CSV table of C-alpha atoms and ligand atoms in Angstrom, one decimal:
chain,number,residue,atom,x,y,z
A,1,UNK,CA,112.6,27.1,121.1
A,2,UNK,CA,116.0,25.5,122.7
A,3,UNK,CA,118.7,25.0,119.8
A,4,UNK,CA,117.3,21.7,118.4
A,5,UNK,CA,114.2,23.4,118.4
A,6,UNK,CA,115.4,26.3,116.4
A,7,UNK,CA,117.4,23.4,114.1
A,8,UNK,CA,114.5,21.3,113.6
A,9,UNK,CA,112.9,24.4,112.3
A,10,UNK,CA,115.4,26.2,110.2
A,11,UNK,CA,116.3,23.0,108.4
A,12,UNK,CA,112.2,22.4,107.3
A,13,UNK,CA,112.6,26.8,105.9
A,14,UNK,CA,111.3,27.5,102.7
A,15,UNK,CA,111.1,31.6,101.9
A,16,UNK,CA,113.6,32.3,99.6
A,17,UNK,CA,112.4,30.7,96.4
A,18,UNK,CA,115.7,30.7,94.2
A,19,UNK,CA,117.6,29.5,97.3
A,20,UNK,CA,114.1,26.3,97.8
A,21,UNK,CA,114.7,25.6,93.7
A,22,UNK,CA,118.6,25.8,94.0
A,23,UNK,CA,119.3,23.5,96.7
A,24,UNK,CA,116.4,21.2,95.1
A,25,UNK,CA,117.6,21.4,92.0
A,26,UNK,CA,121.0,20.6,92.9
A,27,UNK,CA,120.1,18.1,94.9
A,28,UNK,CA,117.7,15.8,92.0
A,29,UNK,CA,119.7,16.9,88.8
A,30,UNK,CA,122.5,17.9,89.9
A,31,UNK,CA,125.1,16.2,92.1
A,32,UNK,CA,128.6,16.2,91.0
A,33,UNK,CA,129.5,13.1,88.9
A,34,UNK,CA,131.3,12.0,91.9
A,35,UNK,CA,128.3,11.4,94.2
A,36,UNK,CA,125.5,10.5,92.0
A,37,UNK,CA,125.1,7.8,94.1
A,38,UNK,CA,125.0,8.8,97.0
A,39,UNK,CA,120.6,11.2,98.8
A,40,UNK,CA,121.3,14.6,98.8
A,41,UNK,CA,120.0,16.5,101.8
A,42,UNK,CA,118.5,19.6,99.7
A,43,UNK,CA,117.3,21.7,102.5
A,44,UNK,CA,118.8,24.3,105.0
A,45,UNK,CA,122.0,23.8,106.5
A,46,UNK,CA,120.6,22.9,110.2
A,47,UNK,CA,123.7,24.2,112.9
A,48,UNK,CA,125.4,21.7,114.2
A,49,UNK,CA,128.3,21.9,117.1
A,50,UNK,CA,127.8,21.7,120.7
A,51,UNK,CA,124.0,23.4,122.2
A,52,UNK,CA,124.7,25.5,124.6
A,53,UNK,CA,129.6,26.5,123.0
A,54,UNK,CA,130.7,29.4,124.8
A,55,UNK,CA,132.3,29.7,120.5
A,56,UNK,CA,130.0,30.5,118.2
A,57,UNK,CA,131.6,29.8,114.8
A,58,UNK,CA,129.4,32.2,111.7
A,59,UNK,CA,129.9,30.3,108.6
A,60,UNK,CA,128.4,32.3,105.0
A,61,UNK,CA,126.0,29.6,103.8
A,62,UNK,CA,126.4,26.3,102.7
A,63,UNK,CA,127.2,24.8,99.6
A,64,UNK,CA,125.7,23.1,97.4
A,65,UNK,CA,127.7,19.6,97.3
A,66,UNK,CA,129.3,20.2,101.0
A,67,UNK,CA,126.5,21.7,103.3
A,68,UNK,CA,123.5,20.5,100.8
A,69,UNK,CA,124.8,16.8,100.3
A,70,UNK,CA,125.8,15.9,103.9
A,71,UNK,CA,123.3,18.2,105.5
A,72,UNK,CA,125.5,19.3,108.5
A,73,UNK,CA,128.0,22.3,108.5
A,74,UNK,CA,131.4,22.9,106.8
A,75,UNK,CA,130.7,18.8,105.8
A,76,UNK,CA,132.5,17.7,102.4
A,77,UNK,CA,133.8,19.9,101.3
A,78,UNK,CA,137.2,21.2,100.6
A,79,UNK,CA,136.5,24.1,103.1
A,80,UNK,CA,135.4,22.1,105.5
A,81,UNK,CA,138.2,20.4,105.8
A,82,UNK,CA,140.0,23.1,105.5
A,83,UNK,CA,137.8,24.4,109.0
A,84,UNK,CA,138.0,20.8,110.8
A,85,UNK,CA,141.5,20.4,110.7
A,86,UNK,CA,142.0,24.0,112.4
A,87,UNK,CA,139.4,23.9,115.0
A,88,UNK,CA,141.3,19.9,115.7
A,89,UNK,CA,144.4,21.3,115.9
A,90,UNK,CA,142.6,23.5,118.2
A,91,UNK,CA,141.3,20.7,120.6
A,92,UNK,CA,138.0,22.3,119.5
A,93,UNK,CA,136.4,18.8,116.4
A,94,UNK,CA,137.5,15.1,118.1
A,95,UNK,CA,138.6,15.0,114.5
A,96,UNK,CA,140.8,16.2,111.2
A,97,UNK,CA,138.2,15.4,108.9
A,98,UNK,CA,134.7,16.3,107.7
A,99,UNK,CA,133.1,14.0,105.4
A,100,UNK,CA,129.7,12.3,106.2
A,101,UNK,CA,127.8,13.2,108.9
A,102,UNK,CA,127.4,9.4,110.2
A,103,UNK,CA,131.6,10.2,110.8
A,104,UNK,CA,131.9,10.2,114.2
A,105,UNK,CA,133.3,13.7,114.1
A,106,UNK,CA,132.9,15.8,117.9
A,107,UNK,CA,132.6,19.8,118.6
A,108,UNK,CA,133.7,20.4,121.4
A,109,UNK,CA,132.3,23.6,123.4
A,110,UNK,CA,131.7,25.0,120.0
A,111,UNK,CA,128.2,25.8,117.5
A,112,UNK,CA,129.0,25.8,114.3
A,113,UNK,CA,126.3,28.2,112.4
A,114,UNK,CA,125.8,30.5,109.0
A,115,UNK,CA,124.7,33.8,107.6
A,116,UNK,CA,122.0,31.6,105.1
A,117,UNK,CA,120.6,28.6,106.2
A,118,UNK,CA,120.8,27.5,101.3
A,119,UNK,CA,122.6,27.6,99.1
A,120,UNK,CA,122.9,29.5,96.6
A,121,UNK,CA,123.8,29.6,93.2
A,122,UNK,CA,127.9,30.8,92.7
A,123,UNK,CA,128.1,30.9,96.8
A,124,UNK,CA,126.1,34.5,96.6
A,125,UNK,CA,123.2,34.9,98.4
A,126,UNK,CA,121.4,39.0,97.3
A,127,UNK,CA,120.7,41.5,99.5
A,128,UNK,CA,117.3,40.3,100.4
A,129,UNK,CA,117.8,36.5,101.0
A,130,UNK,CA,120.5,37.7,103.7
A,131,UNK,CA,117.3,39.8,105.0
A,132,UNK,CA,115.3,36.7,105.2
A,133,UNK,CA,117.9,33.9,106.5
A,134,UNK,CA,118.8,36.9,109.8
A,135,UNK,CA,116.9,36.0,112.1
A,136,UNK,CA,117.4,32.7,111.9
A,137,UNK,CA,121.1,33.7,113.4
A,138,UNK,CA,119.7,36.0,115.4
A,139,UNK,CA,117.5,32.7,117.5
A,140,UNK,CA,120.9,31.4,117.6
A,141,UNK,CA,123.0,34.2,118.7
A,142,UNK,CA,119.9,34.5,121.7
A,143,UNK,CA,119.9,31.1,122.0
A,144,UNK,CA,123.4,31.0,122.8
A,145,UNK,CA,124.5,34.5,124.8
A,146,UNK,CA,124.0,32.9,128.5
A,147,UNK,CA,126.8,31.0,128.2
A,148,UNK,CA,128.3,32.3,125.0
A,149,UNK,CA,132.2,33.5,125.1
A,150,UNK,CA,133.5,34.5,121.2
A,151,UNK,CA,132.4,33.9,117.4
A,152,UNK,CA,134.6,33.3,114.7
A,153,UNK,CA,133.0,35.5,111.4
A,154,UNK,CA,134.5,33.3,108.3
A,155,UNK,CA,134.2,36.5,106.0
A,156,UNK,CA,132.4,39.8,105.5
A,157,UNK,CA,129.2,38.5,105.0
A,158,UNK,CA,129.5,36.7,108.4
A,159,UNK,CA,131.0,39.6,109.8
A,160,UNK,CA,127.9,42.1,109.4
A,161,UNK,CA,125.4,39.2,109.9
A,162,UNK,CA,126.2,39.0,112.7
A,163,UNK,CA,126.7,42.2,113.7
A,164,UNK,CA,123.3,42.7,112.6
A,165,UNK,CA,122.0,40.2,114.7
A,166,UNK,CA,123.8,41.9,117.9
A,167,UNK,CA,122.1,45.4,116.9
A,168,UNK,CA,118.6,44.1,116.8
A,169,UNK,CA,118.7,41.6,120.3
A,170,UNK,CA,119.7,44.8,121.8
A,171,UNK,CA,123.7,44.2,122.3
A,172,UNK,CA,125.8,47.1,122.3
A,173,UNK,CA,128.2,47.5,119.6
A,174,UNK,CA,131.0,49.3,118.7
A,175,UNK,CA,130.7,52.2,117.1
A,176,UNK,CA,132.1,53.8,114.2
A,177,UNK,CA,131.4,50.4,113.2
A,178,UNK,CA,134.2,47.3,113.5
A,179,UNK,CA,135.9,46.7,109.7
A,180,UNK,CA,135.9,43.1,108.9
A,181,UNK,CA,139.2,41.8,107.7
A,182,UNK,CA,141.4,39.6,109.0
A,183,UNK,CA,142.3,39.4,112.6
A,184,UNK,CA,140.0,41.8,112.9
A,185,UNK,CA,138.6,41.8,117.0
A,186,UNK,CA,134.6,44.2,118.4
A,187,UNK,CA,134.4,43.3,121.5
A,188,UNK,CA,130.6,42.8,122.6
A,189,UNK,CA,128.9,43.4,125.0
A,190,UNK,CA,125.1,40.9,125.6
A,191,UNK,CA,121.4,42.4,126.4
A,192,UNK,CA,122.7,40.3,130.0
A,193,UNK,CA,125.6,42.1,129.8
A,194,UNK,CA,128.4,39.2,128.8
A,195,UNK,CA,132.0,40.4,126.7
A,196,UNK,CA,131.7,38.8,124.1
A,197,UNK,CA,134.6,38.5,121.7
A,198,UNK,CA,133.9,38.9,117.7
A,199,UNK,CA,136.9,38.1,116.1
A,200,UNK,CA,137.1,38.1,111.9
A,201,UNK,CA,138.6,35.3,109.0
A,202,UNK,CA,139.0,35.4,105.7
A,203,UNK,CA,136.8,32.4,104.7
A,204,UNK,CA,137.9,29.3,104.6
A,205,UNK,CA,137.2,28.9,100.7
A,206,UNK,CA,139.1,27.2,97.8
A,207,UNK,CA,139.6,31.3,96.4
A,208,UNK,CA,141.3,32.0,98.9
A,209,UNK,CA,142.8,29.0,100.0
A,210,UNK,CA,144.3,28.2,97.1
A,211,UNK,CA,145.6,31.3,96.2
A,212,UNK,CA,147.8,31.7,99.8
A,213,UNK,CA,145.7,34.4,101.3
A,214,UNK,CA,144.6,32.7,104.0
A,215,UNK,CA,147.1,30.5,105.9
A,216,UNK,CA,146.4,27.5,108.2
A,217,UNK,CA,149.5,30.0,110.6
A,218,UNK,CA,146.5,32.6,109.6
A,219,UNK,CA,144.0,30.8,110.6
A,220,UNK,CA,145.1,28.8,113.7
A,221,UNK,CA,145.8,32.6,114.7
A,222,UNK,CA,142.3,33.5,114.1
A,223,UNK,CA,140.7,31.4,116.1
A,224,UNK,CA,143.6,31.2,119.4
A,225,UNK,CA,141.8,34.5,119.7
A,226,UNK,CA,138.4,32.9,119.9
A,227,UNK,CA,139.8,32.1,124.3
A,228,UNK,CA,141.3,34.2,125.0
A,229,UNK,CA,138.7,36.1,127.6
A,230,UNK,CA,136.7,38.9,126.2
B,1,SF4,FE1,115.1,29.1,104.8
B,1,SF4,FE2,117.5,30.9,105.4
B,1,SF4,FE3,117.3,29.0,103.1
B,1,SF4,FE4,115.9,31.5,103.5
B,1,SF4,S1,117.9,30.6,102.9
B,1,SF4,S2,114.6,29.4,103.1
B,1,SF4,S3,115.5,32.3,105.5
B,1,SF4,S4,116.5,28.6,106.4
């Protein structure tokens, strides 16, 4: 499939019973009071950005009242405020905010996806759910591979999922397995022989940004690495 078809298929996936129930329960009964008058997406989050992007950003999973509400990656929550402000500073996003799918935001040269596409309770997907969703990530990496230059993994789950997809696709991955850390890097080689820089960053979750574990300068520095030649 092409990217549009892939996104359409992802958005109707029902492979994980626990997550299907959670995403739909939040959407129908568990809405945050401030969003009570809004329709919720309540489905898996498709990718967002340019179809043939040089850069992939891999998040963990949609937030219950963020992507699961708006239907767009990192849209309508605090994590997204951080991520899009940084992408705007780096020239990848047309505006620093992302509050709704019709807000006019455009991304340049970048596509945002996630290791798991449905909002998990407590932001914690199970191992079985991570495995179930991995094939969607495989397809995203496969479609991006011919023009891919770099990838940003937000958090260790995204880092591990990305390396797992790369291996399944027959890409060369350094051994021993590169360890996740903020600003960790690894050079992967696609099945077509293209070098791709994988950069790690602490996730833009409130847990990290409120506590100062991840600062704007740290995030900017990780994003700046994406433009370097692999
Ligand atoms: Fe499908 Fe992934 Fe959602 Fe599971 S988490 S239902 S595999 S889209």
